[in-house]
Tab-separated table of C-alpha atoms and ligand atoms in Angstrom:
chain	number	residue	atom	x	y	z
W	401	MET	CA	-0.029	0.038	-0.020
W	402	SER	CA	2.746	2.316	0.253
W	403	ASP	CA	3.760	5.160	-2.188
W	404	ASN	CA	5.734	8.486	-1.701
W	405	HIS	CA	2.747	10.047	0.825
W	406	ASP	CA	3.670	10.151	4.474
W	407	TYR	CA	0.351	8.458	4.766
W	408	ASP	CA	-2.231	6.386	3.116
W	409	LEU	CA	-5.326	8.240	4.624
W	410	ILE	CA	-5.313	11.446	6.845
W	411	VAL	CA	-8.638	11.888	8.311
W	412	ILE	CA	-9.481	15.525	9.200
W	413	GLY	CA	-11.734	15.484	12.303
W	414	ALA	CA	-11.780	12.893	15.317
W	415	GLY	CA	-15.530	12.868	15.639
W	416	SER	CA	-17.518	9.775	15.462
W	417	GLY	CA	-17.318	8.947	11.697
W	418	GLY	CA	-13.562	10.244	11.560
W	419	VAL	CA	-12.520	7.895	14.545
W	420	ARG	CA	-14.285	4.946	12.960
W	421	LEU	CA	-12.812	5.539	9.491
W	422	ALA	CA	-9.362	5.861	10.649
W	423	ARG	CA	-9.392	2.808	13.216
W	424	MET	CA	-10.965	0.334	10.317
W	425	SER	CA	-8.417	1.618	7.871
W	426	ALA	CA	-5.586	1.166	9.965
W	427	GLN	CA	-6.455	-2.093	10.753
W	428	ARG	CA	-6.718	-2.987	7.331
W	429	GLY	CA	-2.998	-1.988	7.171
W	430	ALA	CA	-3.208	1.396	5.786
W	431	ARG	CA	-0.905	4.229	7.244
W	432	VAL	CA	-3.533	6.645	8.951
W	433	ALA	CA	-3.293	9.728	10.976
W	434	VAL	CA	-6.152	11.895	12.143
W	435	ILE	CA	-5.924	15.438	12.578
W	436	GLU	CA	-8.182	16.947	15.398
W	437	SER	CA	-8.200	20.642	16.379
W	438	ARG	CA	-10.526	20.399	19.333
W	439	TYR	CA	-11.331	17.070	21.457
W	440	LEU	CA	-11.341	13.467	20.473
W	441	GLY	CA	-14.888	11.986	20.014
W	442	GLY	CA	-16.281	15.114	18.344
W	443	THR	CA	-19.580	16.658	18.945
W	444	CYS	CA	-21.166	13.381	19.914
W	445	VAL	CA	-18.871	12.489	22.697
W	446	ASN	CA	-18.189	15.957	24.082
W	447	VAL	CA	-20.971	18.406	23.204
W	448	GLY	CA	-23.759	16.124	21.872
W	449	CYS	CA	-25.363	12.821	22.302
W	450	VAL	CA	-23.387	11.716	25.312
W	451	PRO	CA	-23.554	14.835	27.589
W	452	LYS	CA	-26.895	15.460	26.527
W	453	LYS	CA	-28.224	11.952	27.573
W	454	LEU	CA	-26.665	12.366	31.127
W	455	PHE	CA	-28.267	15.657	31.493
W	456	VAL	CA	-31.534	14.235	30.385
W	457	TYR	CA	-31.144	11.490	33.137
W	458	GLY	CA	-30.457	14.121	35.548
W	459	SER	CA	-33.375	16.289	34.570
W	460	HIS	CA	-35.715	13.240	34.862
W	461	MET	CA	-34.361	12.265	38.185
W	462	GLY	CA	-36.521	15.180	40.160
W	463	GLU	CA	-39.687	13.587	38.662
W	464	ASP	CA	-38.570	10.077	39.700
W	465	ILE	CA	-38.503	11.056	43.303
W	466	GLU	CA	-41.846	12.709	43.006
W	467	ASP	CA	-43.203	9.561	41.403
W	468	ALA	CA	-41.772	7.581	44.425
W	469	ALA	CA	-44.416	8.723	46.724
W	470	GLY	CA	-47.392	6.955	45.147
W	471	TYR	CA	-45.166	3.894	45.619
W	472	GLY	CA	-44.671	4.468	49.497
W	473	TRP	CA	-41.306	6.322	49.064
W	474	SER	CA	-41.358	9.883	50.595
W	475	VAL	CA	-38.604	12.354	50.095
W	476	PRO	CA	-39.997	15.459	51.575
W	477	ALA	CA	-39.968	18.323	49.209
W	478	ASP	CA	-38.197	20.617	51.511
W	479	GLN	CA	-35.182	18.020	51.633
W	480	MET	CA	-35.150	17.909	47.746
W	481	ARG	CA	-31.775	19.406	46.351
W	482	PHE	CA	-30.424	19.463	43.055
W	483	ASP	CA	-26.997	20.744	42.640
W	484	TRP	CA	-25.912	21.600	39.035
W	485	PRO	CA	-22.121	22.175	39.407
W	486	THR	CA	-22.332	18.366	40.649
W	487	LEU	CA	-23.954	17.255	37.450
W	488	VAL	CA	-21.725	19.194	35.326
W	489	ALA	CA	-18.324	18.239	37.315
W	490	ASN	CA	-19.306	14.384	36.977
W	491	LYS	CA	-20.392	14.768	33.458
W	492	ASN	CA	-16.970	16.385	32.414
W	493	THR	CA	-15.327	13.469	34.446
W	494	GLU	CA	-17.242	10.985	32.254
W	495	ILE	CA	-16.152	12.920	29.000
W	496	GLU	CA	-12.803	12.876	29.787
W	497	ARG	CA	-12.789	9.125	30.451
W	498	LEU	CA	-14.432	8.860	27.052
W	499	ASN	CA	-11.644	11.266	25.527
W	500	GLY	CA	-9.189	8.829	26.819
W	501	ILE	CA	-10.847	5.951	25.484
W	502	TYR	CA	-10.892	7.423	21.952
W	503	ARG	CA	-7.243	8.216	22.391
W	504	ARG	CA	-6.420	4.516	23.235
W	505	LEU	CA	-8.572	3.281	20.372
W	506	LEU	CA	-6.709	5.144	17.864
W	507	GLU	CA	-3.167	4.644	19.489
W	508	ASN	CA	-3.752	0.944	19.605
W	509	ALA	CA	-5.123	0.927	16.024
W	510	GLY	CA	-1.649	2.300	15.225
W	511	VAL	CA	-3.005	5.691	14.146
W	512	THR	CA	-1.124	8.848	14.574
W	513	ILE	CA	-3.185	11.852	16.297
W	514	ILE	CA	-2.044	15.187	15.025
W	515	GLU	CA	-3.199	18.096	17.083
W	516	GLY	CA	-4.195	21.092	15.335
W	517	THR	CA	-5.958	22.940	12.609
W	518	ALA	CA	-5.695	21.515	8.990
W	519	SER	CA	-5.828	23.353	5.955
W	520	PHE	CA	-5.261	22.036	2.195
W	521	THR	CA	-2.146	23.193	0.606
W	522	ASP	CA	-2.688	21.023	-2.400
W	523	SER	CA	-5.239	18.093	-3.060
W	524	ASN	CA	-2.590	15.706	-1.203
W	525	THR	CA	-1.296	18.041	1.285
W	526	LEU	CA	-2.324	19.315	4.525
W	527	ALA	CA	-0.793	22.213	6.581
W	528	VAL	CA	-0.710	21.769	10.386
W	529	GLY	CA	0.783	25.006	11.881
W	530	ASP	CA	4.121	25.173	10.407
W	531	ALA	CA	4.133	21.187	9.528
W	532	SER	CA	2.822	19.720	6.581
W	533	TYR	CA	1.658	16.280	5.805
W	534	THR	CA	0.698	14.248	2.593
W	535	ALA	CA	-1.550	11.386	1.865
W	536	LYS	CA	-2.837	9.496	-0.958
W	537	HIS	CA	-6.227	9.889	0.352
W	538	ILE	CA	-7.817	12.773	2.725
W	539	THR	CA	-11.284	12.396	4.270
W	540	VAL	CA	-13.024	15.595	5.338
W	541	ALA	CA	-14.786	14.526	8.466
W	542	THR	CA	-15.153	18.151	10.197
W	543	GLY	CA	-18.542	17.709	11.242
W	544	SER	CA	-21.068	20.558	11.986
W	545	TRP	CA	-21.466	23.743	14.461
W	546	PRO	CA	-24.382	25.369	15.822
W	547	VAL	CA	-25.854	28.430	13.926
W	548	THR	CA	-27.331	31.233	15.413
W	549	PRO	CA	-29.691	33.574	13.303
W	550	ASP	CA	-28.113	37.035	12.811
W	551	VAL	CA	-30.375	39.092	14.836
W	552	PRO	CA	-29.454	42.174	17.159
W	553	GLY	CA	-27.519	40.701	20.437
W	554	LYS	CA	-26.904	37.687	18.776
W	555	GLU	CA	-23.638	37.668	21.154
W	556	CYS	CA	-26.084	37.364	24.305
W	557	ILE	CA	-27.375	33.816	22.754
W	558	LEU	CA	-25.884	30.598	23.876
W	559	SER	CA	-25.686	27.357	21.786
W	560	SER	CA	-25.752	23.903	22.711
W	561	ASN	CA	-21.836	23.790	22.917
W	562	GLU	CA	-22.140	26.228	25.682
W	563	MET	CA	-25.043	24.716	27.706
W	564	PHE	CA	-22.615	21.865	28.607
W	565	TYR	CA	-20.695	24.044	30.902
W	566	LEU	CA	-22.889	26.399	32.299
W	567	PRO	CA	-21.652	27.663	35.594
W	568	GLN	CA	-24.834	28.159	37.178
W	569	LEU	CA	-28.542	27.506	36.017
W	570	PRO	CA	-30.707	30.478	35.588
W	571	ARG	CA	-34.383	30.713	36.994
W	572	GLN	CA	-35.891	31.163	33.676
W	573	ALA	CA	-34.710	30.338	29.939
W	574	VAL	CA	-35.909	30.993	26.449
W	575	VAL	CA	-35.163	27.961	24.081
W	576	TRP	CA	-35.418	29.001	20.223
W	577	GLY	CA	-35.793	26.457	17.838
W	578	GLY	CA	-38.185	23.442	17.263
W	579	GLY	CA	-35.861	20.556	16.268
W	580	TYR	CA	-34.258	18.002	18.316
W	581	ILE	CA	-31.983	19.908	20.067
W	582	ALA	CA	-34.470	22.605	21.330
W	583	VAL	CA	-37.180	19.998	22.625
W	584	GLU	CA	-34.379	18.040	24.304
W	585	PHE	CA	-32.912	21.112	26.162
W	586	ALA	CA	-36.186	22.510	26.868
W	587	GLY	CA	-36.980	19.548	28.577
W	588	ILE	CA	-33.686	19.189	30.408
W	589	LEU	CA	-33.907	22.741	31.656
W	590	ALA	CA	-37.650	22.285	32.777
W	591	GLY	CA	-37.104	19.039	34.819
W	592	LEU	CA	-34.341	20.962	36.463
W	593	GLY	CA	-36.587	23.418	37.868
W	594	VAL	CA	-35.893	26.404	35.301
W	595	GLU	CA	-39.083	28.297	34.165
W	596	THR	CA	-38.467	27.479	30.338
W	597	THR	CA	-40.138	28.586	27.288
W	598	LEU	CA	-39.403	27.188	23.711
W	599	LEU	CA	-40.290	29.669	21.077
W	600	TYR	CA	-40.771	28.076	17.518
W	601	ARG	CA	-41.054	30.201	14.308
W	602	GLY	CA	-43.857	27.863	12.614
W	603	ASP	CA	-47.239	26.232	13.674
W	604	MET	CA	-46.175	23.036	15.136
W	605	PHE	CA	-42.596	22.290	16.111
W	606	LEU	CA	-40.445	19.021	15.324
W	607	ARG	CA	-40.779	19.502	11.403
W	608	GLY	CA	-40.206	15.959	9.596
W	609	PHE	CA	-41.847	13.798	12.434
W	610	ASP	CA	-45.103	12.424	12.022
W	611	ASP	CA	-48.139	14.750	12.553
W	612	ASP	CA	-49.511	12.723	15.515
W	613	ILE	CA	-46.212	12.608	17.133
W	614	ARG	CA	-45.506	16.487	16.913
W	615	ARG	CA	-49.192	17.260	18.234
W	616	PHE	CA	-48.958	14.410	20.937
W	617	THR	CA	-45.376	15.811	22.094
W	618	ALA	CA	-46.925	19.374	22.151
W	619	SER	CA	-49.598	17.939	24.515
W	620	GLU	CA	-47.053	16.452	26.855
W	621	LEU	CA	-44.125	19.050	27.065
W	622	PRO	CA	-46.318	21.562	29.099
W	623	LYS	CA	-47.074	19.281	31.667
W	624	LYS	CA	-43.520	18.973	32.318
W	625	GLY	CA	-43.155	22.783	32.693
W	626	VAL	CA	-41.941	23.536	28.999
W	627	LYS	CA	-43.969	26.361	28.078
W	628	LEU	CA	-44.425	26.339	24.167
W	629	ARG	CA	-44.914	29.677	22.082
W	630	PHE	CA	-45.444	28.841	18.182
W	631	GLY	CA	-45.596	31.073	15.467
W	632	VAL	CA	-43.365	33.436	17.058
W	633	THR	CA	-39.472	34.045	16.661
W	634	ILE	CA	-36.553	36.022	18.297
W	635	GLU	CA	-36.303	39.666	16.755
W	636	ALA	CA	-33.145	41.121	18.904
W	637	VAL	CA	-31.882	40.486	22.454
W	638	ARG	CA	-30.573	42.768	24.786
W	639	SER	CA	-29.005	42.404	28.295
W	640	GLU	CA	-30.977	43.711	30.911
W	641	GLY	CA	-30.110	43.891	34.604
W	642	ALA	CA	-28.686	40.214	35.230
W	643	GLY	CA	-30.705	38.915	32.544
W	644	TYR	CA	-31.988	39.423	29.101
W	645	ALA	CA	-34.606	41.226	27.366
W	646	VAL	CA	-35.830	38.968	24.352
W	647	GLN	CA	-37.919	40.963	21.513
W	648	LEU	CA	-40.257	38.762	19.944
W	649	SER	CA	-41.823	38.864	16.303
W	650	ASP	CA	-45.344	39.653	17.836
W	651	GLY	CA	-44.261	42.699	19.264
W	652	THR	CA	-44.272	41.598	22.883
W	653	GLU	CA	-40.996	41.172	24.772
W	654	MET	CA	-39.870	38.870	27.378
W	655	ALA	CA	-37.424	38.671	30.292
W	656	THR	CA	-35.270	35.757	30.888
W	657	GLY	CA	-32.374	34.715	32.738
W	658	LEU	CA	-30.811	32.723	29.391
W	659	VAL	CA	-31.247	32.409	25.890
W	660	MET	CA	-30.260	29.457	23.936
W	661	ALA	CA	-30.532	28.978	20.155
W	662	ALA	CA	-31.283	25.695	18.845
W	663	THR	CA	-31.956	26.406	15.066
W	664	GLY	CA	-29.728	23.911	13.029
W	665	ARG	CA	-26.088	23.066	12.426
W	666	ARG	CA	-23.925	24.147	9.463
W	667	ALA	CA	-21.239	22.070	8.011
W	668	LEU	CA	-17.839	23.065	9.647
W	669	VAL	CA	-15.534	23.466	6.542
W	670	ASP	CA	-13.832	27.092	7.772
W	671	GLY	CA	-10.266	27.518	6.650
W	672	LEU	CA	-9.931	24.077	5.013
W	673	GLY	CA	-9.511	25.639	1.527
W	674	LEU	CA	-11.842	23.106	-0.179
W	675	GLU	CA	-13.476	25.161	-2.796
W	676	GLU	CA	-10.116	26.805	-4.084
W	677	LEU	CA	-9.274	22.902	-4.707
W	678	GLY	CA	-12.537	22.329	-6.779
W	679	VAL	CA	-14.291	20.650	-4.078
W	680	GLN	CA	-18.039	21.608	-4.360
W	681	LEU	CA	-20.190	23.035	-1.589
W	682	ASN	CA	-24.073	22.773	-2.227
W	683	ALA	CA	-26.592	25.685	-1.160
W	684	GLY	CA	-26.624	24.293	2.304
W	685	GLY	CA	-22.915	24.759	2.680
W	686	HIS	CA	-22.421	20.742	2.767
W	687	VAL	CA	-19.503	19.039	0.885
W	688	VAL	CA	-20.900	17.484	-2.109
W	689	VAL	CA	-19.956	14.037	-2.590
W	690	ASP	CA	-21.192	10.820	-4.799
W	691	GLN	CA	-22.693	7.729	-3.143
W	692	HIS	CA	-19.001	6.598	-2.330
W	693	PHE	CA	-18.320	9.797	-0.269
W	694	GLN	CA	-15.980	10.940	-3.255
W	695	THR	CA	-15.884	14.958	-4.052
W	696	ALA	CA	-14.953	16.323	-7.357
W	697	VAL	CA	-11.319	15.983	-6.513
W	698	PRO	CA	-10.158	12.329	-6.589
W	699	SER	CA	-7.975	12.314	-3.633
W	700	ILE	CA	-10.176	13.980	-1.237
W	701	THR	CA	-13.268	12.135	0.338
W	702	ALA	CA	-16.034	13.415	3.022
W	703	LEU	CA	-18.751	12.216	5.493
W	704	GLY	CA	-20.517	12.843	8.335
W	705	ASP	CA	-22.397	15.620	9.432
W	706	VAL	CA	-20.371	17.702	6.865
W	707	ILE	CA	-21.863	16.224	3.799
W	708	GLY	CA	-25.500	16.898	4.906
W	709	THR	CA	-26.887	13.552	5.167
W	710	PRO	CA	-29.076	12.730	8.334
W	711	GLN	CA	-26.687	14.184	11.455
W	712	LEU	CA	-26.730	11.367	13.300
W	713	THR	CA	-23.501	9.425	14.767
W	714	PRO	CA	-24.676	5.949	13.623
W	715	VAL	CA	-24.900	7.317	10.307
W	716	ALA	CA	-21.344	8.712	10.120
W	717	LEU	CA	-20.290	5.200	11.703
W	718	ALA	CA	-21.877	3.453	8.986
W	719	GLN	CA	-20.578	5.776	6.515
W	720	ALA	CA	-17.088	5.389	7.625
W	721	MET	CA	-17.238	1.527	7.557
W	722	VAL	CA	-18.535	1.720	3.778
W	723	LEU	CA	-15.871	4.434	3.035
W	724	SER	CA	-12.829	2.209	4.816
W	725	ARG	CA	-13.945	-0.905	2.740
W	726	ARG	CA	-14.095	0.938	-0.555
W	727	LEU	CA	-10.344	2.715	-0.122
W	728	PHE	CA	-8.612	-0.208	1.737
W	729	GLY	CA	-10.961	-3.275	1.835
W	730	ASP	CA	-12.915	-5.392	-0.653
W	731	GLY	CA	-15.845	-3.667	-1.755
W	732	GLU	CA	-17.680	-0.967	-3.480
W	733	GLY	CA	-20.717	-1.048	-1.091
W	734	VAL	CA	-23.118	2.088	-0.634
W	735	MET	CA	-25.104	3.305	2.509
W	736	ASP	CA	-28.565	2.291	2.827
W	737	TYR	CA	-30.585	5.204	4.434
W	738	THR	CA	-33.722	3.669	4.627
W	739	CYS	CA	-35.260	2.808	7.894
W	740	ILE	CA	-33.056	4.931	9.946
W	741	ALA	CA	-34.523	4.756	13.733
W	742	THR	CA	-33.883	7.714	15.704
W	743	ALA	CA	-35.056	9.074	19.262
W	744	VAL	CA	-35.523	12.427	20.332
W	745	PHE	CA	-34.520	12.584	23.986
W	746	CYS	CA	-37.305	15.041	25.166
W	747	GLN	CA	-39.405	14.095	28.014
W	748	PRO	CA	-41.157	11.733	27.345
W	749	ASN	CA	-39.044	10.580	24.595
W	750	ILE	CA	-39.725	10.079	20.706
W	751	GLY	CA	-38.894	6.965	18.997
W	752	THR	CA	-39.290	6.695	15.320
W	753	VAL	CA	-38.509	4.589	12.283
W	754	GLY	CA	-39.640	4.593	8.725
W	755	LEU	CA	-42.121	6.897	6.967
W	756	THR	CA	-44.488	9.260	8.519
W	757	GLU	CA	-48.053	9.146	7.617
W	758	ALA	CA	-47.786	12.102	5.582
W	759	GLU	CA	-44.750	10.495	3.607
W	760	ALA	CA	-46.673	7.094	3.207
W	761	ARG	CA	-49.729	8.405	1.866
W	762	GLU	CA	-47.510	10.389	-0.641
W	763	SER	CA	-45.421	7.483	-1.823
W	764	HIS	CA	-47.634	4.344	-0.998
W	765	GLY	CA	-51.181	3.628	-2.071
W	766	LYS	CA	-53.946	2.881	0.481
W	767	LEU	CA	-52.794	2.586	4.195
W	768	ARG	CA	-53.931	1.330	7.439
W	769	ILE	CA	-53.026	3.487	10.503
W	770	TYR	CA	-53.174	1.944	13.850
W	771	ARG	CA	-52.763	4.122	17.051
W	772	SER	CA	-52.681	3.727	20.800
W	773	GLU	CA	-52.770	5.966	23.379
W	774	PHE	CA	-52.595	5.147	26.888
W	775	LYS	CA	-51.468	5.942	30.623
W	776	PRO	CA	-48.220	4.065	31.294
W	777	MET	CA	-48.722	1.656	34.204
W	778	LYS	CA	-46.154	3.085	36.348
W	779	HIS	CA	-48.150	6.370	36.321
W	780	THR	CA	-51.511	4.560	37.714
W	781	LEU	CA	-49.713	4.530	41.214
W	782	SER	CA	-47.569	7.789	40.796
W	783	GLY	CA	-50.564	9.894	39.631
W	784	ARG	CA	-48.510	11.650	37.221
W	785	ASP	CA	-50.479	12.930	34.241
W	786	GLU	CA	-48.207	11.679	31.430
W	787	ARG	CA	-49.586	9.605	28.489
W	788	SER	CA	-47.979	7.544	25.702
W	789	LEU	CA	-48.567	7.183	22.230
W	790	MET	CA	-47.742	4.337	19.734
W	791	LYS	CA	-48.588	4.517	15.822
W	792	LEU	CA	-48.051	2.020	12.915
W	793	ILE	CA	-48.187	3.038	9.219
W	794	VAL	CA	-49.439	-0.228	7.254
W	795	GLU	CA	-49.285	-0.307	3.480
W	796	ASP	CA	-52.568	-1.872	2.958
W	797	SER	CA	-51.830	-4.034	-0.212
W	798	THR	CA	-48.776	-5.667	0.986
W	799	ASP	CA	-49.568	-5.378	4.821
W	800	ARG	CA	-45.910	-4.210	5.199
W	801	VAL	CA	-45.342	-1.901	8.231
W	802	LEU	CA	-43.975	1.363	6.797
W	803	GLY	CA	-43.658	3.409	9.737
W	804	ALA	CA	-43.482	2.969	13.648
W	805	HIS	CA	-43.644	5.899	15.924
W	806	MET	CA	-43.926	6.380	19.805
W	807	VAL	CA	-43.862	8.921	22.229
W	808	GLY	CA	-43.375	7.623	25.634
W	809	PRO	CA	-40.676	6.315	28.361
W	810	ASP	CA	-37.781	4.737	26.461
W	811	ALA	CA	-39.115	5.088	23.344
W	812	GLY	CA	-35.913	4.977	21.907
W	813	GLU	CA	-35.112	1.650	23.244
W	814	ILE	CA	-38.084	0.183	22.051
W	815	VAL	CA	-37.919	1.546	18.423
W	816	GLN	CA	-34.688	-0.135	17.584
W	817	GLY	CA	-35.861	-3.516	17.836
W	818	LEU	CA	-38.970	-2.615	15.823
W	819	ALA	CA	-36.294	-0.915	13.063
W	820	VAL	CA	-34.818	-4.521	12.975
W	821	ALA	CA	-38.183	-6.040	12.007
W	822	MET	CA	-38.707	-3.361	9.702
W	823	LYS	CA	-35.323	-3.775	7.560
W	824	ALA	CA	-36.410	-7.285	7.397
W	825	GLY	CA	-39.655	-6.247	5.549
W	826	ALA	CA	-42.088	-7.081	8.479
W	827	THR	CA	-45.759	-7.474	7.846
W	828	LYS	CA	-48.526	-5.919	10.248
W	829	ALA	CA	-49.409	-9.853	10.149
W	830	HIS	CA	-46.072	-10.422	11.652
W	831	PHE	CA	-46.512	-7.877	14.351
W	832	ASP	CA	-49.712	-9.507	15.251
W	833	SER	CA	-48.396	-13.087	15.506
W	834	THR	CA	-45.698	-12.015	17.763
W	835	LEU	CA	-46.458	-12.272	21.186
W	836	GLY	CA	-46.194	-9.195	23.500
W	837	ILE	CA	-44.169	-9.016	26.766
W	838	HIS	CA	-46.475	-8.389	29.650
W	839	PRO	CA	-46.764	-5.983	31.300
W	840	THR	CA	-45.004	-3.441	28.799
W	841	SER	CA	-45.556	-0.391	26.998
W	842	ALA	CA	-43.802	-2.343	24.108
W	843	GLU	CA	-46.517	-5.254	23.744
W	844	GLU	CA	-48.722	-2.342	22.561
W	845	PHE	CA	-46.922	-2.254	19.237
W	846	VAL	CA	-48.121	-6.160	18.628
W	847	THR	CA	-51.684	-5.775	20.043
W	848	MET	CA	-52.934	-2.949	17.902
W	849	ARG	CA	-55.711	-4.687	16.140
W	850	GLU	CA	-58.276	-2.430	14.518
W	851	PRO	CA	-56.953	0.441	12.243
W	852	VAL	CA	-58.046	4.062	13.354
W	853	ALA	CA	-57.793	5.274	9.857
W	854	GLU	CA	-57.207	4.556	6.341
V	79	NDP	P1	-32.673	21.037	13.695
V	79	NDP	O1	-32.463	21.511	12.218
V	79	NDP	O2	-33.553	19.564	13.883
V	79	NDP	O3	-33.985	21.977	14.132
V	79	NDP	C1	-33.698	23.454	13.790
V	79	NDP	C2	-35.085	24.243	14.235
V	79	NDP	O4	-34.583	25.602	14.167
V	79	NDP	C3	-35.986	23.978	13.326
V	79	NDP	O5	-37.239	24.066	14.115
V	79	NDP	C4	-35.956	25.274	12.556
V	79	NDP	O6	-37.203	25.533	12.255
V	79	NDP	C5	-35.643	26.255	13.550
V	79	NDP	N1	-35.023	27.482	12.745
V	79	NDP	C6	-33.909	27.128	11.693
V	79	NDP	N2	-33.424	28.516	11.261
V	79	NDP	C7	-34.084	29.203	11.911
V	79	NDP	C8	-34.188	30.682	12.146
V	79	NDP	N3	-33.480	31.603	11.253
V	79	NDP	N4	-35.032	31.366	12.897
V	79	NDP	C9	-35.922	30.693	13.639
V	79	NDP	N5	-35.906	29.266	13.921
V	79	NDP	C10	-35.104	28.322	13.026
V	79	NDP	O7	-31.447	21.155	14.341
V	79	NDP	P2	-31.001	21.091	15.630
V	79	NDP	O8	-30.047	22.104	15.805
V	79	NDP	O9	-32.164	20.812	16.815
V	79	NDP	O10	-30.025	19.790	15.550
V	79	NDP	C11	-29.363	19.609	14.614
V	79	NDP	C12	-29.274	18.181	13.967
V	79	NDP	O11	-28.550	17.508	15.097
V	79	NDP	C13	-30.540	17.272	13.980
V	79	NDP	O12	-31.116	17.761	12.946
V	79	NDP	C14	-30.318	15.981	14.373
V	79	NDP	O13	-29.816	15.379	13.134
V	79	NDP	C15	-28.951	16.028	15.187
V	79	NDP	N6	-29.460	15.862	16.530
V	79	NDP	C16	-29.578	14.481	16.828
V	79	NDP	C17	-30.236	14.049	18.374
V	79	NDP	C18	-30.597	12.717	18.319
V	79	NDP	O14	-30.603	11.993	17.652
V	79	NDP	N7	-31.237	12.492	19.590
V	79	NDP	C19	-30.058	15.216	19.094
V	79	NDP	C20	-29.822	16.215	19.023
V	79	NDP	C21	-29.311	16.558	17.754
V	79	NDP	P3	-38.158	25.046	10.878
V	79	NDP	O15	-38.585	23.498	11.247
V	79	NDP	O16	-39.244	25.882	10.769
V	79	NDP	O17	-37.116	25.028	9.657
């Protein structure tokens, strides 16, 4: 494999996709380096999936303690304490442990870790500070970064990046946006006792999810203390006293202690010099690649958030496996983007796989829609007013299950298994002939007998 380059492969970015590509390729015998300017593990490990899930656990625990009363456990309300710095410090310790694991994984695979910021000097050469490195293949796996709309007072607005290191919790917070990150953080803050308002510009948040799931989530979040305001956006923010005044598009103003934007993430390509080499960026700023992750420049490939495919860790990991196999293995496989299961860790969670009802109506003929809404058994004794929703979308002519959607505790855990069944082509008859696990919420997915709509 050796030629006159320093490496067979240099990966720019040690996030989920980059690390997987580097390790897999090194294990196939390639000489690999990875260049990273920030932290090992990328967004997922440092300021994304992992710390977010830890915060969601922490946030939900207050509710668990309250719910325990119905089961005979009593924790007097005046003795309930929550210490935010403890949660942040413990989370930081865990993230450092994971950073170390990522370092060892790379080193044990024989990958050279280069710390610094890379920029292309030609299509096979990268400069990092005063040093330069050449490689036969270079993969851009630089990920994405939060975007905050350009409004006056933008500098007062935090992104998810800073939320993970807040020194203290405010009494009130405004979360701006209506996607994954906004609903997750609104839930985290509300669960920790912060008076939280989520502002979304459209008339229903979570665009892209099934409409029943969106509406149902909108009816559940306020029960947890998240105030939802739709059809409104932020026009300006200014410091006022110890907090901020938020000027809204409906002419009103809100006072708050914190403003967080969760208004999307852009591809992180700054300073790489890609376009100068002929690598194209699309209108959204993502690196343009073909289905083999190939850019217009033969030596340059790209994967993960930076190419604009679903911004999910498992997607980047799978892309890395496909690309490593193509560059250094035995195959020209392509990614299968169908039936990607995903969860939103709002409270209660959303779990979803396959088509929404609206998508299925557009792409398939007659459907059968199954829906079940119920109070989870746990809350019969806790007395909490929380409900779950499950929904199946079935193609009438083939009986194939096209979509499975859920709002409720552990929705992500439940929907993962359904994704396997749907990948295998499961029909509603397969679901019906599967015996439930009793008593669980999950069994509802195999006991929905009568369609509620066609
Ligand atoms: P999303 O793209 O999911 O949502 C962005 C939200 O901000 C949308 O509601 C959008 O509104 C709104 N928005 C965008 N621009 C503006 C603007 N100029 N003014 C007002 N509102 C605006 O982005 P997120 O930041 O929430 O998350 C990024 C990605 O990260 C997700 O798509 C997901 O792939 C990934 N992620 C996955 C998680 C998981 O798997 N659990 C958790 C967190 C993130 P509109 O709908 O009207 O366009």
